[in-house]
Amino acid sequence: MTIDFILDGADVSCRVRATDRLSDVLASEFPKASVGSDCRAGRCGRCLLLMDGKLVLACMVPAFRARGAEIVSPKAYALTEEGEAVAAGFEKAGVATCAFCTPQRILIAGLLLEEAAGATDARILEAMQTVQCRCVEPSALVQGVRAAVEIRAARNWHRAR
Ligand code: FES
Ligand code: FES
């Protein structure tokens, strides 16, 4: 079957089989979006993306479900205001993430920004653990998210003046 959907703001279409996983289809048909497909079992978080505004693990979604959906890849999200605030927050906190999980981390952290000012460290950690990470101390990620919250608040304050 052929499905049409929006990927990072562009109308796209591709042929899929009923058994295809969304992560595999995106990885093979739309490599520029850089959606990963690693464990294919909902564990590693490499296939995280936004689908109609909701965070989903694309390896757990049948590809045909994307029909008519709006998908935002972590790579595109990193270019949004929230994504840039998170990158700046990570840098300020000295969080050095590698290419393996950086885009997915930025996406998760960006979605957390609204609640992070009032969120506990445990809540932030729980959200961040959606992605398996081999390099960064969890406590550093919490500091990175908190720094991003401050940076975003400062930007909004300057904008409102
Ligand atoms: S590929 Fe989807 S969680 Fe690992
Ligand atoms: S920063 Fe390297 S795996 Fe997460």
Short mmCIF file of N, CA and C in Angstrom, two decimals, residues 12 20 24-25 28 30 38 42 47 49 58-59 71 76 87 91-92 94-95 108 121 124 126 145 152:
data_model
loop_
_atom_site.label_atom_id
_atom_site.label_comp_id
_atom_site.label_asym_id
_atom_site.label_seq_id
_atom_site.Cartn_x
_atom_site.Cartn_y
_atom_site.Cartn_z
N VAL A 12 5.33 13.72 1.87
CA VAL A 12 6.08 12.58 1.31
C VAL A 12 5.12 11.40 1.16
N ASP A 20 5.61 -3.87 7.93
CA ASP A 20 6.76 -2.97 8.08
C ASP A 20 6.65 -2.15 9.36
N ASP A 24 11.92 1.25 10.36
CA ASP A 24 12.65 0.67 9.23
C ASP A 24 12.35 1.43 7.94
N VAL A 25 11.08 1.79 7.76
CA VAL A 25 10.70 2.52 6.54
C VAL A 25 11.37 3.89 6.50
N SER A 28 15.13 3.50 5.80
CA SER A 28 15.52 3.09 4.44
C SER A 28 15.05 4.07 3.37
N PHE A 30 13.88 7.37 3.90
CA PHE A 30 14.13 8.79 4.16
C PHE A 30 15.36 8.95 5.05
N ASP A 38 17.55 0.43 15.68
CA ASP A 38 18.66 -0.34 16.25
C ASP A 38 18.15 -1.63 16.89
N GLY A 42 11.88 -1.48 21.12
CA GLY A 42 11.42 -0.51 22.10
C GLY A 42 12.35 -0.29 23.27
N CYS A 47 14.97 5.24 17.77
CA CYS A 47 13.95 5.52 16.74
C CYS A 47 12.91 6.53 17.24
N LEU A 49 10.72 9.72 17.83
CA LEU A 49 10.33 10.86 16.99
C LEU A 49 9.00 11.41 17.50
N ALA A 58 9.37 4.59 17.05
CA ALA A 58 8.86 4.22 15.72
C ALA A 58 8.99 2.73 15.43
N CYS A 59 9.87 2.04 16.15
CA CYS A 59 10.00 0.59 15.89
C CYS A 59 8.79 -0.16 16.44
N ILE A 71 5.02 13.89 11.08
CA ILE A 71 6.17 13.34 11.80
C ILE A 71 7.29 14.37 11.84
N ALA A 76 15.26 17.35 12.88
CA ALA A 76 14.53 18.59 12.60
C ALA A 76 14.16 19.30 13.90
N ALA A 87 20.29 22.34 23.45
CA ALA A 87 21.71 22.21 23.06
C ALA A 87 22.56 23.21 23.84
N GLU A 91 25.41 22.39 26.67
CA GLU A 91 26.76 22.93 26.56
C GLU A 91 27.14 23.67 27.84
N LYS A 92 26.21 24.46 28.35
CA LYS A 92 26.48 25.22 29.56
C LYS A 92 26.79 24.29 30.74
N GLY A 94 28.07 21.41 30.51
CA GLY A 94 29.21 20.54 30.21
C GLY A 94 28.80 19.12 29.87
N VAL A 95 27.59 18.95 29.37
CA VAL A 95 27.13 17.61 28.97
C VAL A 95 27.65 17.34 27.56
N ILE A 108 13.75 14.65 23.71
CA ILE A 108 13.12 14.37 25.01
C ILE A 108 13.23 15.58 25.92
N ASP A 121 14.17 15.75 40.06
CA ASP A 121 15.27 15.12 39.32
C ASP A 121 14.84 13.73 38.85
N ILE A 124 12.87 13.96 35.64
CA ILE A 124 13.72 14.26 34.48
C ILE A 124 14.50 13.00 34.08
N GLU A 126 13.74 9.90 34.63
CA GLU A 126 12.84 8.90 34.07
C GLU A 126 12.61 9.17 32.58
N VAL A 145 19.35 19.73 31.48
CA VAL A 145 17.94 20.10 31.28
C VAL A 145 17.62 21.35 32.10
N ARG A 152 16.03 29.13 28.24
CA ARG A 152 14.77 29.41 27.54
C ARG A 152 13.98 30.50 28.25
#
